[in-house]
Short mmCIF file of N, CA and C and ligand atoms in Angstrom, two decimals:
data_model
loop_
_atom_site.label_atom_id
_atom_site.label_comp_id
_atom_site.label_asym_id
_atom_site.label_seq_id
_atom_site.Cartn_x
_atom_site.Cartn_y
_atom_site.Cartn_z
N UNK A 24 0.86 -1.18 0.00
CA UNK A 24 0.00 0.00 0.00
C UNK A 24 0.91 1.24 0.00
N UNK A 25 0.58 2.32 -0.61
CA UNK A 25 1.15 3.58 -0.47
C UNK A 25 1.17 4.19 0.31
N UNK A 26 3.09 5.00 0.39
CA UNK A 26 2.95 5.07 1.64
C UNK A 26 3.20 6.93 1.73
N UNK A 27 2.11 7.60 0.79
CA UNK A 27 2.51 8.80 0.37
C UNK A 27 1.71 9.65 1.52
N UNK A 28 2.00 10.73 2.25
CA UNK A 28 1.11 11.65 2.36
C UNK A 28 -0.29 11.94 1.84
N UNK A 29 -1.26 12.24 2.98
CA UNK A 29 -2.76 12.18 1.99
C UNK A 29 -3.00 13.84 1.99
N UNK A 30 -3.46 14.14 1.43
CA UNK A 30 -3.95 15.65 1.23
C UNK A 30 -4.71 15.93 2.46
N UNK A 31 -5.18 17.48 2.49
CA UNK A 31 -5.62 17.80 3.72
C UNK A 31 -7.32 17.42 3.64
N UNK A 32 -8.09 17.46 1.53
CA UNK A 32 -9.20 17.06 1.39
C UNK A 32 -9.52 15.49 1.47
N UNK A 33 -8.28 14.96 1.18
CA UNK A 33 -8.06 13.82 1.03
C UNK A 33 -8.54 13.48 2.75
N UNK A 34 -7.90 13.88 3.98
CA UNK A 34 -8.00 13.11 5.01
C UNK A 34 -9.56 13.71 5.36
N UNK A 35 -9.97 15.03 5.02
CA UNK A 35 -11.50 15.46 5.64
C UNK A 35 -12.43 14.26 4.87
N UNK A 36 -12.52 13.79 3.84
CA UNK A 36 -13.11 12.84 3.01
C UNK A 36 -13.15 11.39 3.67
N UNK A 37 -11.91 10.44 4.07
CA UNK A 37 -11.94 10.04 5.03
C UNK A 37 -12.57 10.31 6.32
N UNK A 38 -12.10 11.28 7.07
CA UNK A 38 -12.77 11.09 8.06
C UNK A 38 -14.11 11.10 8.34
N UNK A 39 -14.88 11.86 7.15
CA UNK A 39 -15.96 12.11 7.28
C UNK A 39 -17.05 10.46 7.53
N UNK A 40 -16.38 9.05 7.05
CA UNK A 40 -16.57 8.39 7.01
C UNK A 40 -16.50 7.50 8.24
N UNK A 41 -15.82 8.17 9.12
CA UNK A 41 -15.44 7.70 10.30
C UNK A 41 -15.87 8.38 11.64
N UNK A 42 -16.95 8.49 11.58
CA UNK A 42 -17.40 9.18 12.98
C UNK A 42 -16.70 8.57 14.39
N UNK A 43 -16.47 9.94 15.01
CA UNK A 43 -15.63 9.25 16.29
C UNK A 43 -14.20 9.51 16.66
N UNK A 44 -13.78 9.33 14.96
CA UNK A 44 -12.42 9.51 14.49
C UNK A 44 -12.04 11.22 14.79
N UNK A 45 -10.57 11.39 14.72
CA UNK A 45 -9.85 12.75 14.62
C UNK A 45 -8.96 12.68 14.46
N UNK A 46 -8.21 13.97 13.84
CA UNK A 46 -6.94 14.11 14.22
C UNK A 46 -6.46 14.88 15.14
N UNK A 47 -5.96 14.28 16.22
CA UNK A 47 -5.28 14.96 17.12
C UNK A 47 -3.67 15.53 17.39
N UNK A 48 -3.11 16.24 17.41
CA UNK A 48 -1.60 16.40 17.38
C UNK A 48 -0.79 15.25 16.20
N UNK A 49 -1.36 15.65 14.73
CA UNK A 49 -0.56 15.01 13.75
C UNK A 49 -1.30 13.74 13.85
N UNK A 50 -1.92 12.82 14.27
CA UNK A 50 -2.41 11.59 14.49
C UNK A 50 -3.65 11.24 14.32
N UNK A 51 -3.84 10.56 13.44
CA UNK A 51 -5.53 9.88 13.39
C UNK A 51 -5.63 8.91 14.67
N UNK A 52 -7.02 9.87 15.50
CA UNK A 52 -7.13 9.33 17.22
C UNK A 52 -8.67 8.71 17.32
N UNK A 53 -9.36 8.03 18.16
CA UNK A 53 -10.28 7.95 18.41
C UNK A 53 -9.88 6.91 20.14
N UNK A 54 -11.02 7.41 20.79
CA UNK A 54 -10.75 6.73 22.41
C UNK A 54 -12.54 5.95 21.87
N UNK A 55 -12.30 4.38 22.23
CA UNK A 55 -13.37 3.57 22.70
C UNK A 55 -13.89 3.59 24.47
N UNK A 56 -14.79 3.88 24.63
CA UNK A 56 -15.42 3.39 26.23
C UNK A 56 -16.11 2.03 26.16
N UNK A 57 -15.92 1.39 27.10
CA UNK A 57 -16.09 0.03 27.60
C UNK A 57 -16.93 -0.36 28.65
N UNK A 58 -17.43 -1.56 29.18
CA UNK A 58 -18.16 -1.86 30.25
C UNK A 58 -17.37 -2.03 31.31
N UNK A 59 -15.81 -2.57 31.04
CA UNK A 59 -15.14 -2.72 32.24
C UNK A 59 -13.69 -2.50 31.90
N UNK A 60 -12.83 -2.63 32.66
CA UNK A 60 -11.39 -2.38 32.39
C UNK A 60 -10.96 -3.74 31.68
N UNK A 61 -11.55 -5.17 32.45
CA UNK A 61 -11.39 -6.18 31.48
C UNK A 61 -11.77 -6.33 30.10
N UNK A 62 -13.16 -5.97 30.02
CA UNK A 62 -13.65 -5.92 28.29
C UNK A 62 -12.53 -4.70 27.43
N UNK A 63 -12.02 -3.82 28.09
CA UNK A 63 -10.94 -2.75 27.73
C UNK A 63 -9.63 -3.37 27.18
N UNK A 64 -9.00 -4.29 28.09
CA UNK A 64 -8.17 -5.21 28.16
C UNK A 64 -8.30 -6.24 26.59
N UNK A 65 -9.28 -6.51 26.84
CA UNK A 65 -9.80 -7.40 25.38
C UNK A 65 -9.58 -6.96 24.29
N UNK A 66 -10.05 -5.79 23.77
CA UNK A 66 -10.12 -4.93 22.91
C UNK A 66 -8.50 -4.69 22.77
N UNK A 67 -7.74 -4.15 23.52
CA UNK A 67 -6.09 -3.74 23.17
C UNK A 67 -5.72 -5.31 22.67
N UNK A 68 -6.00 -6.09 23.01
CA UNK A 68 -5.05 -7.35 22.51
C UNK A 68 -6.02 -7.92 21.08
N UNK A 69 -7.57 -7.19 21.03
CA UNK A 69 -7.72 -7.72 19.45
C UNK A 69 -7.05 -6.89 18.43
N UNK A 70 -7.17 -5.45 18.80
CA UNK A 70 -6.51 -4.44 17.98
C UNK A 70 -4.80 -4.41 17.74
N UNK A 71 -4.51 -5.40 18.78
CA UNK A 71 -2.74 -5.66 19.04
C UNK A 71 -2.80 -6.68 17.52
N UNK A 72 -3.54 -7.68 17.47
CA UNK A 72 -3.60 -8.66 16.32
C UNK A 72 -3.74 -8.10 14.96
N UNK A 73 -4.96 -7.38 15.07
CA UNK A 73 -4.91 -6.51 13.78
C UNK A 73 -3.82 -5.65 13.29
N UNK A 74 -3.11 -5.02 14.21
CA UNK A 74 -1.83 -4.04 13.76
C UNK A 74 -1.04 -4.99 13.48
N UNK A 75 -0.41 -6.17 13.91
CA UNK A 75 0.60 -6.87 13.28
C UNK A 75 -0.12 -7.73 11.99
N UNK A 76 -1.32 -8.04 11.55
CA UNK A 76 -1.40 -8.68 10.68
C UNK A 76 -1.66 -7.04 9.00
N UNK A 77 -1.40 -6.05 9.84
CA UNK A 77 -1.41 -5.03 8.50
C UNK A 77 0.07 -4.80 8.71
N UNK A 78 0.63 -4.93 9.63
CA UNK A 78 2.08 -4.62 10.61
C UNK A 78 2.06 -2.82 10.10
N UNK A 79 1.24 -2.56 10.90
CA UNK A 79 1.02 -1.03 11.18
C UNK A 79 0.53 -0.86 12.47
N UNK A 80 1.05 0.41 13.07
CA UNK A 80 1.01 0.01 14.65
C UNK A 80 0.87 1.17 15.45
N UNK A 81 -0.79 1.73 16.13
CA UNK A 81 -0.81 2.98 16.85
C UNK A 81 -0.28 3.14 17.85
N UNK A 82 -0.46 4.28 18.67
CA UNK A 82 0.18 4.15 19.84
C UNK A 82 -1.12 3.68 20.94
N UNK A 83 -1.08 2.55 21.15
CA UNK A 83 -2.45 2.41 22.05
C UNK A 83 -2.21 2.64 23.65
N UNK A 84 -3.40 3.28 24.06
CA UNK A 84 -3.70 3.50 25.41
C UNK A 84 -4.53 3.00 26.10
N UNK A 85 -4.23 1.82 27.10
CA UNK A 85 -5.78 1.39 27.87
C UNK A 85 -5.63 2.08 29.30
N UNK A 86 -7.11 2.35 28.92
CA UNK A 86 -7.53 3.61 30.47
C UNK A 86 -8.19 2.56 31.78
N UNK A 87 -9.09 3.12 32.51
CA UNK A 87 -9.91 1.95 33.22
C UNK A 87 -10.69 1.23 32.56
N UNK A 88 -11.66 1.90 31.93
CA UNK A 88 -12.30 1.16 30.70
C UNK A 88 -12.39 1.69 29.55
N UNK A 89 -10.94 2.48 28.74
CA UNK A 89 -11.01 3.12 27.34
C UNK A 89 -10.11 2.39 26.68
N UNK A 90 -10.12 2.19 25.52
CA UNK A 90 -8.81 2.37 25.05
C UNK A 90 -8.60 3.76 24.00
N UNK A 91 -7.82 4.33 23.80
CA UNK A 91 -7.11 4.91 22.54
C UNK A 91 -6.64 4.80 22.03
N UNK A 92 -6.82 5.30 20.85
CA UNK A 92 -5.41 4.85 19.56
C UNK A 92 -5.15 6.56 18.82
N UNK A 93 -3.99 6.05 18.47
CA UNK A 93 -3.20 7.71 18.00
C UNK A 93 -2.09 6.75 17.13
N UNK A 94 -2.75 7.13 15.57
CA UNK A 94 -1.67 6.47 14.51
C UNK A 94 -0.95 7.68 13.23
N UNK A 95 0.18 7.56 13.23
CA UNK A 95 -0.09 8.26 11.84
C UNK A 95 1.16 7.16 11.14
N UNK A 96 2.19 7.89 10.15
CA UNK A 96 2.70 6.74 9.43
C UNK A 96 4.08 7.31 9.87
N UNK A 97 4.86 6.23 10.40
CA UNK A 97 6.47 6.47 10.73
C UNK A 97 7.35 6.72 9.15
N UNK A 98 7.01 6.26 8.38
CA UNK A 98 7.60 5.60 7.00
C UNK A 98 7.48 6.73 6.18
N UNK A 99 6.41 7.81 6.95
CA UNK A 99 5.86 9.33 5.74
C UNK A 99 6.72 10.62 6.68
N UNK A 100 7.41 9.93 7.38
CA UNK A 100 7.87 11.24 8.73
C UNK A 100 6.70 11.45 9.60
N UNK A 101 5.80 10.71 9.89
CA UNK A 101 4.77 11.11 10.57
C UNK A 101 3.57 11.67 9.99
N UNK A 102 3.42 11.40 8.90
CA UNK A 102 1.77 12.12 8.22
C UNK A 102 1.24 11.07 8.19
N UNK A 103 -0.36 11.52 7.67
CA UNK A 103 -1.15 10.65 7.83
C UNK A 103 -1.01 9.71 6.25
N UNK A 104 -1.49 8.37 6.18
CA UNK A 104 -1.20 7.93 4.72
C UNK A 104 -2.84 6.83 4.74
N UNK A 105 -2.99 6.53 3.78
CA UNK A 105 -4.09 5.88 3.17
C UNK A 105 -4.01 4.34 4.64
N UNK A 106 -2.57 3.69 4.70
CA UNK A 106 -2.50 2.42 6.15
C UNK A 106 -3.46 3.63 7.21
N UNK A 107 -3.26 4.24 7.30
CA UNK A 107 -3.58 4.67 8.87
C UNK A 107 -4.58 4.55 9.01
N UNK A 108 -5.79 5.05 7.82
CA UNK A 108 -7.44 4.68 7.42
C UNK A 108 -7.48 3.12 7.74
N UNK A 109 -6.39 2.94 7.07
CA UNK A 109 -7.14 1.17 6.56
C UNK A 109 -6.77 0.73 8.01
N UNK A 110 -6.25 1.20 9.25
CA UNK A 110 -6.26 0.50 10.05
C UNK A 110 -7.43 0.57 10.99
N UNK A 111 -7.44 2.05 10.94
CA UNK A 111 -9.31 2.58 11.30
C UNK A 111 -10.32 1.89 10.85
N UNK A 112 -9.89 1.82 9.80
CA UNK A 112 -11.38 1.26 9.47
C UNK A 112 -11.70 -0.65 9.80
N UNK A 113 -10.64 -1.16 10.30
CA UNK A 113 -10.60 -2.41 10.63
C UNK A 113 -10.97 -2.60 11.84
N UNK A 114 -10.34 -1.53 12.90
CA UNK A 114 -10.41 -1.32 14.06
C UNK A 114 -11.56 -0.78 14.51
N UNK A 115 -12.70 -0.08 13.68
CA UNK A 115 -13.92 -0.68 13.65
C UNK A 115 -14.71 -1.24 13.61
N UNK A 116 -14.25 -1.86 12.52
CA UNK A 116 -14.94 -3.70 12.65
C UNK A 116 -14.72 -4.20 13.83
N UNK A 117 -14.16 -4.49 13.97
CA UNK A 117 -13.72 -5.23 15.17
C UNK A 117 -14.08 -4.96 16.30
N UNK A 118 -14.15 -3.55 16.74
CA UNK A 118 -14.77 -3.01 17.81
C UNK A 118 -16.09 -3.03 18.20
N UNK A 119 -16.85 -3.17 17.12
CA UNK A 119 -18.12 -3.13 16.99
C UNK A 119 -18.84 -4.58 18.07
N UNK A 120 -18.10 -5.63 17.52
CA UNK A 120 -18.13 -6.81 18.72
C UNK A 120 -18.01 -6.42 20.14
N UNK A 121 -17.04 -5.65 20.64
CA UNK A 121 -16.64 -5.62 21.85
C UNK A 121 -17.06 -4.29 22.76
N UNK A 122 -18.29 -3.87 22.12
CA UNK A 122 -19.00 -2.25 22.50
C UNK A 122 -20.44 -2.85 22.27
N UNK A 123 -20.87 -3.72 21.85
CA UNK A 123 -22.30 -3.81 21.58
C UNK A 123 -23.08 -4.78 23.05
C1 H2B B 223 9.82 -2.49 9.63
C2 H2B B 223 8.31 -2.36 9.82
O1 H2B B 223 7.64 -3.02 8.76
C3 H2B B 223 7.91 -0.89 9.73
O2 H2B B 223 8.63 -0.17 10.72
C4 H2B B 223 6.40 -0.68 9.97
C5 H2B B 223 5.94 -1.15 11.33
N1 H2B B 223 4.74 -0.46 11.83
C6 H2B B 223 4.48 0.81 11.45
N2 H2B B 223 3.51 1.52 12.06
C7 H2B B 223 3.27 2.81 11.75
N3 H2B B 223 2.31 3.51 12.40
N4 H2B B 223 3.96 3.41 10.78
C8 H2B B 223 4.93 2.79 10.07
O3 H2B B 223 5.55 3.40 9.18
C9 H2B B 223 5.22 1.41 10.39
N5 H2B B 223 6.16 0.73 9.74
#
């Protein structure tokens, strides 16, 4: 996948697709809330699986019961690139199980 810089319409277009989502300090961020710190726990180690099977990798945060993620691309100097979506948008899927 390319690992170019996305435009600034380029990432509003994206995100618009991603409710929840942001960019925060250079980083495509979004924080999940949870039922417990364990179901929290769960969630960092499915999203741990998913980043090594794209082997793209946010900076994750588990809270009492949040997690966060804050990704952009090491490989672009730090901008955002088309992986960082595609990891969002997986990491939705996936989440969707562990919030419902
Ligand atoms: C060598 C390894 O494939 C690279 O360092 C991968 C690993 N995970 C990564 N994660 C992120 N966020 N950006 C990268 O550029 C990146 N590169």
């Amino acid at each position: 996948m390319p690992t170019e810089p996305l435009s600034q319409k380029d990432i509003e277009d994206r995100l618009a697709e991603l409710p929840g989502w942001s960019v925060e300090d250079d980083a495509l961020t979004r924080t999940y809330r949870l039922g417990s710190h364990f179901a929290a726990a769960a969630l960092v180690m499915h999203i741990a699986q998913t980043q090594e099977d794209l082997n793209h990798h946010s900076n994750l945060t588990l809270g009492y019961n949040t997690v966060t993620l804050a990704v952009n691309t090491h490989d672009a100097g730090g901008a955002l690139t088309a992986k960082d979506f595609t990891l969002a948008e997986r990491v939705e899927k996936l989440a969707a199980a562990h919030t419902t």
